[in-house]
Amino acid sequence: MLETTAETTCPHCGEVITLFLDLSVESQEYIEDCSVCCQPMTVCYSADNGELTDLRVESGN
């Protein structure tokens, strides 16, 4: 598993949060709660050869 961290901003509260991503998966979309405000957000990311190529975080509701 090629695990890494990425910092992003919560679309609800605006706080900077750290996400843990598995870059051995080429692309993934899942729901995760913000570690600050606990609101759901959709995390979408893509990776190529173990390198993060795209990361988007959107309001989950």
mmCIF file of N, CA and C in Angstrom:
data_model
loop_
_atom_site.group_PDB
_atom_site.id
_atom_site.type_symbol
_atom_site.label_atom_id
_atom_site.label_comp_id
_atom_site.label_asym_id
_atom_site.label_seq_id
_atom_site.Cartn_x
_atom_site.Cartn_y
_atom_site.Cartn_z
ATOM 1 N N MET A 1 0.848 -1.181 0.000
ATOM 2 C CA MET A 1 0.000 0.000 0.000
ATOM 3 C C MET A 1 0.891 1.241 0.000
ATOM 4 N N LEU A 2 0.578 2.178 -0.867
ATOM 5 C CA LEU A 2 1.290 3.454 -0.940
ATOM 6 C C LEU A 2 0.454 4.513 -0.237
ATOM 7 N N GLU A 3 0.637 4.632 1.057
ATOM 8 C CA GLU A 3 -0.160 5.569 1.830
ATOM 9 C C GLU A 3 0.550 6.912 1.943
ATOM 10 N N THR A 4 -0.237 7.987 1.858
ATOM 11 C CA THR A 4 0.314 9.326 2.000
ATOM 12 C C THR A 4 -0.720 10.201 2.690
ATOM 13 N N THR A 5 -0.306 11.388 3.058
ATOM 14 C CA THR A 5 -1.242 12.353 3.628
ATOM 15 C C THR A 5 -1.342 13.549 2.689
ATOM 16 N N ALA A 6 -2.480 14.218 2.756
ATOM 17 C CA ALA A 6 -2.694 15.425 1.958
ATOM 18 C C ALA A 6 -3.502 16.397 2.796
ATOM 19 N N GLU A 7 -3.141 17.657 2.743
ATOM 20 C CA GLU A 7 -3.903 18.681 3.440
ATOM 21 C C GLU A 7 -4.897 19.309 2.484
ATOM 22 N N THR A 8 -6.101 19.560 2.990
ATOM 23 C CA THR A 8 -7.151 20.187 2.208
ATOM 24 C C THR A 8 -8.010 21.019 3.145
ATOM 25 N N THR A 9 -8.945 21.747 2.589
ATOM 26 C CA THR A 9 -9.822 22.598 3.380
ATOM 27 C C THR A 9 -11.227 22.009 3.402
ATOM 28 N N CYS A 10 -11.816 21.934 4.575
ATOM 29 C CA CYS A 10 -13.181 21.423 4.710
ATOM 30 C C CYS A 10 -14.147 22.378 4.015
ATOM 31 N N PRO A 11 -15.050 21.852 3.178
ATOM 32 C CA PRO A 11 -16.008 22.719 2.487
ATOM 33 C C PRO A 11 -17.099 23.275 3.413
ATOM 34 N N HIS A 12 -17.190 22.761 4.632
ATOM 35 C CA HIS A 12 -18.196 23.223 5.588
ATOM 36 C C HIS A 12 -17.653 24.306 6.517
ATOM 37 N N CYS A 13 -16.563 23.981 7.222
ATOM 38 C CA CYS A 13 -16.064 24.895 8.259
ATOM 39 C C CYS A 13 -14.850 25.710 7.824
ATOM 40 N N GLY A 14 -14.217 25.338 6.709
ATOM 41 C CA GLY A 14 -13.076 26.092 6.199
ATOM 42 C C GLY A 14 -11.757 25.786 6.878
ATOM 43 N N GLU A 15 -11.743 24.844 7.811
ATOM 44 C CA GLU A 15 -10.504 24.478 8.498
ATOM 45 C C GLU A 15 -9.641 23.581 7.610
ATOM 46 N N VAL A 16 -8.332 23.693 7.761
ATOM 47 C CA VAL A 16 -7.399 22.821 7.053
ATOM 48 C C VAL A 16 -7.358 21.494 7.796
ATOM 49 N N ILE A 17 -7.558 20.404 7.054
ATOM 50 C CA ILE A 17 -7.548 19.065 7.638
ATOM 51 C C ILE A 17 -6.583 18.181 6.858
ATOM 52 N N THR A 18 -6.158 17.109 7.487
ATOM 53 C CA THR A 18 -5.257 16.151 6.851
ATOM 54 C C THR A 18 -6.020 14.881 6.525
ATOM 55 N N LEU A 19 -5.889 14.436 5.281
ATOM 56 C CA LEU A 19 -6.510 13.195 4.834
ATOM 57 C C LEU A 19 -5.425 12.146 4.625
ATOM 58 N N PHE A 20 -5.747 10.893 4.886
ATOM 59 C CA PHE A 20 -4.843 9.779 4.618
ATOM 60 C C PHE A 20 -5.342 9.088 3.359
ATOM 61 N N LEU A 21 -4.476 9.001 2.346
ATOM 62 C CA LEU A 21 -4.863 8.467 1.034
ATOM 63 C C LEU A 21 -4.029 7.249 0.682
ATOM 64 N N ASP A 22 -4.652 6.271 0.045
ATOM 65 C CA ASP A 22 -3.974 5.078 -0.446
ATOM 66 C C ASP A 22 -3.713 5.266 -1.941
ATOM 67 N N LEU A 23 -2.495 5.608 -2.298
ATOM 68 C CA LEU A 23 -2.164 5.912 -3.687
ATOM 69 C C LEU A 23 -1.922 4.667 -4.537
ATOM 70 N N SER A 24 -2.045 3.477 -3.943
ATOM 71 C CA SER A 24 -1.942 2.263 -4.760
ATOM 72 C C SER A 24 -3.247 2.044 -5.537
ATOM 73 N N VAL A 25 -4.305 2.789 -5.179
ATOM 74 C CA VAL A 25 -5.577 2.771 -5.900
ATOM 75 C C VAL A 25 -5.563 3.951 -6.868
ATOM 76 N N GLU A 26 -5.823 3.707 -8.160
ATOM 77 C CA GLU A 26 -5.717 4.766 -9.169
ATOM 78 C C GLU A 26 -6.682 5.910 -8.956
ATOM 79 N N SER A 27 -7.929 5.608 -8.562
ATOM 80 C CA SER A 27 -8.883 6.667 -8.273
ATOM 81 C C SER A 27 -9.879 6.156 -7.254
ATOM 82 N N GLN A 28 -10.368 7.072 -6.446
ATOM 83 C CA GLN A 28 -11.274 6.685 -5.388
ATOM 84 C C GLN A 28 -12.217 7.837 -5.065
ATOM 85 N N GLU A 29 -13.432 7.501 -4.666
ATOM 86 C CA GLU A 29 -14.407 8.484 -4.217
ATOM 87 C C GLU A 29 -15.105 7.898 -3.005
ATOM 88 N N TYR A 30 -15.140 8.646 -1.919
ATOM 89 C CA TYR A 30 -15.765 8.143 -0.698
ATOM 90 C C TYR A 30 -16.221 9.306 0.176
ATOM 91 N N ILE A 31 -17.057 9.009 1.164
ATOM 92 C CA ILE A 31 -17.552 10.006 2.114
ATOM 93 C C ILE A 31 -16.719 9.901 3.390
ATOM 94 N N GLU A 32 -16.264 11.036 3.879
ATOM 95 C CA GLU A 32 -15.514 11.090 5.132
ATOM 96 C C GLU A 32 -16.005 12.288 5.935
ATOM 97 N N ASP A 33 -16.096 12.131 7.241
ATOM 98 C CA ASP A 33 -16.495 13.238 8.099
ATOM 99 C C ASP A 33 -15.288 14.117 8.398
ATOM 100 N N CYS A 34 -15.508 15.422 8.411
ATOM 101 C CA CYS A 34 -14.455 16.374 8.762
ATOM 102 C C CYS A 34 -14.012 16.103 10.197
ATOM 103 N N SER A 35 -12.720 16.102 10.428
ATOM 104 C CA SER A 35 -12.188 15.846 11.769
ATOM 105 C C SER A 35 -12.393 17.036 12.705
ATOM 106 N N VAL A 36 -12.801 18.187 12.172
ATOM 107 C CA VAL A 36 -13.032 19.372 12.998
ATOM 108 C C VAL A 36 -14.529 19.550 13.287
ATOM 109 N N CYS A 37 -15.356 19.619 12.233
ATOM 110 C CA CYS A 37 -16.786 19.919 12.433
ATOM 111 C C CYS A 37 -17.692 18.691 12.297
ATOM 112 N N CYS A 38 -17.134 17.552 11.926
ATOM 113 C CA CYS A 38 -17.863 16.273 11.818
ATOM 114 C C CYS A 38 -18.915 16.244 10.712
ATOM 115 N N GLN A 39 -18.917 17.206 9.802
ATOM 116 C CA GLN A 39 -19.865 17.198 8.687
ATOM 117 C C GLN A 39 -19.324 16.285 7.578
ATOM 118 N N PRO A 40 -20.216 15.592 6.841
ATOM 119 C CA PRO A 40 -19.765 14.696 5.783
ATOM 120 C C PRO A 40 -19.280 15.464 4.550
ATOM 121 N N MET A 41 -18.235 14.947 3.945
ATOM 122 C CA MET A 41 -17.709 15.529 2.711
ATOM 123 C C MET A 41 -17.333 14.389 1.775
ATOM 124 N N THR A 42 -17.461 14.643 0.479
ATOM 125 C CA THR A 42 -17.073 13.671 -0.530
ATOM 126 C C THR A 42 -15.629 13.937 -0.920
ATOM 127 N N VAL A 43 -14.801 12.906 -0.794
ATOM 128 C CA VAL A 43 -13.385 12.997 -1.157
ATOM 129 C C VAL A 43 -13.192 12.234 -2.455
ATOM 130 N N CYS A 44 -12.636 12.888 -3.471
ATOM 131 C CA CYS A 44 -12.331 12.259 -4.760
ATOM 132 C C CYS A 44 -10.855 12.499 -5.043
ATOM 133 N N TYR A 45 -10.148 11.437 -5.383
ATOM 134 C CA TYR A 45 -8.750 11.642 -5.755
ATOM 135 C C TYR A 45 -8.309 10.652 -6.820
ATOM 136 N N SER A 46 -7.238 11.026 -7.508
ATOM 137 C CA SER A 46 -6.629 10.186 -8.531
ATOM 138 C C SER A 46 -5.134 10.115 -8.271
ATOM 139 N N ALA A 47 -4.551 8.992 -8.648
ATOM 140 C CA ALA A 47 -3.111 8.796 -8.501
ATOM 141 C C ALA A 47 -2.573 8.122 -9.754
ATOM 142 N N ASP A 48 -1.320 8.413 -10.060
ATOM 143 C CA ASP A 48 -0.648 7.800 -11.193
ATOM 144 C C ASP A 48 0.749 7.400 -10.743
ATOM 145 N N ASN A 49 1.054 6.106 -10.826
ATOM 146 C CA ASN A 49 2.353 5.584 -10.391
ATOM 147 C C ASN A 49 2.710 6.014 -8.974
ATOM 148 N N GLY A 50 1.711 5.992 -8.075
ATOM 149 C CA GLY A 50 1.952 6.321 -6.682
ATOM 150 C C GLY A 50 2.056 7.801 -6.370
ATOM 151 N N GLU A 51 1.752 8.647 -7.350
ATOM 152 C CA GLU A 51 1.796 10.102 -7.157
ATOM 153 C C GLU A 51 0.380 10.656 -7.231
ATOM 154 N N LEU A 52 0.028 11.493 -6.274
ATOM 155 C CA LEU A 52 -1.291 12.135 -6.263
ATOM 156 C C LEU A 52 -1.388 13.111 -7.437
ATOM 157 N N THR A 53 -2.414 12.928 -8.279
ATOM 158 C CA THR A 53 -2.565 13.806 -9.446
ATOM 159 C C THR A 53 -3.755 14.743 -9.322
ATOM 160 N N ASP A 54 -4.761 14.383 -8.514
ATOM 161 C CA ASP A 54 -5.941 15.209 -8.356
ATOM 162 C C ASP A 54 -6.586 14.924 -7.012
ATOM 163 N N LEU A 55 -7.021 15.973 -6.320
ATOM 164 C CA LEU A 55 -7.734 15.827 -5.055
ATOM 165 C C LEU A 55 -8.835 16.871 -5.000
ATOM 166 N N ARG A 56 -10.066 16.400 -4.807
ATOM 167 C CA ARG A 56 -11.215 17.296 -4.666
ATOM 168 C C ARG A 56 -11.999 16.904 -3.433
ATOM 169 N N VAL A 57 -12.458 17.902 -2.703
ATOM 170 C CA VAL A 57 -13.293 17.672 -1.527
ATOM 171 C C VAL A 57 -14.516 18.563 -1.667
ATOM 172 N N GLU A 58 -15.706 17.933 -1.599
ATOM 173 C CA GLU A 58 -16.952 18.679 -1.775
ATOM 174 C C GLU A 58 -17.896 18.388 -0.630
ATOM 175 N N SER A 59 -18.847 19.265 -0.446
ATOM 176 C CA SER A 59 -19.864 19.080 0.577
ATOM 177 C C SER A 59 -20.577 17.761 0.345
ATOM 178 N N GLY A 60 -20.725 16.970 1.389
ATOM 179 C CA GLY A 60 -21.331 15.649 1.258
ATOM 180 C C GLY A 60 -22.840 15.642 1.328
ATOM 181 N N ASN A 61 -23.448 16.797 1.540
ATOM 182 C CA ASN A 61 -24.905 16.799 1.630
ATOM 183 C C ASN A 61 -25.513 17.842 0.726
#
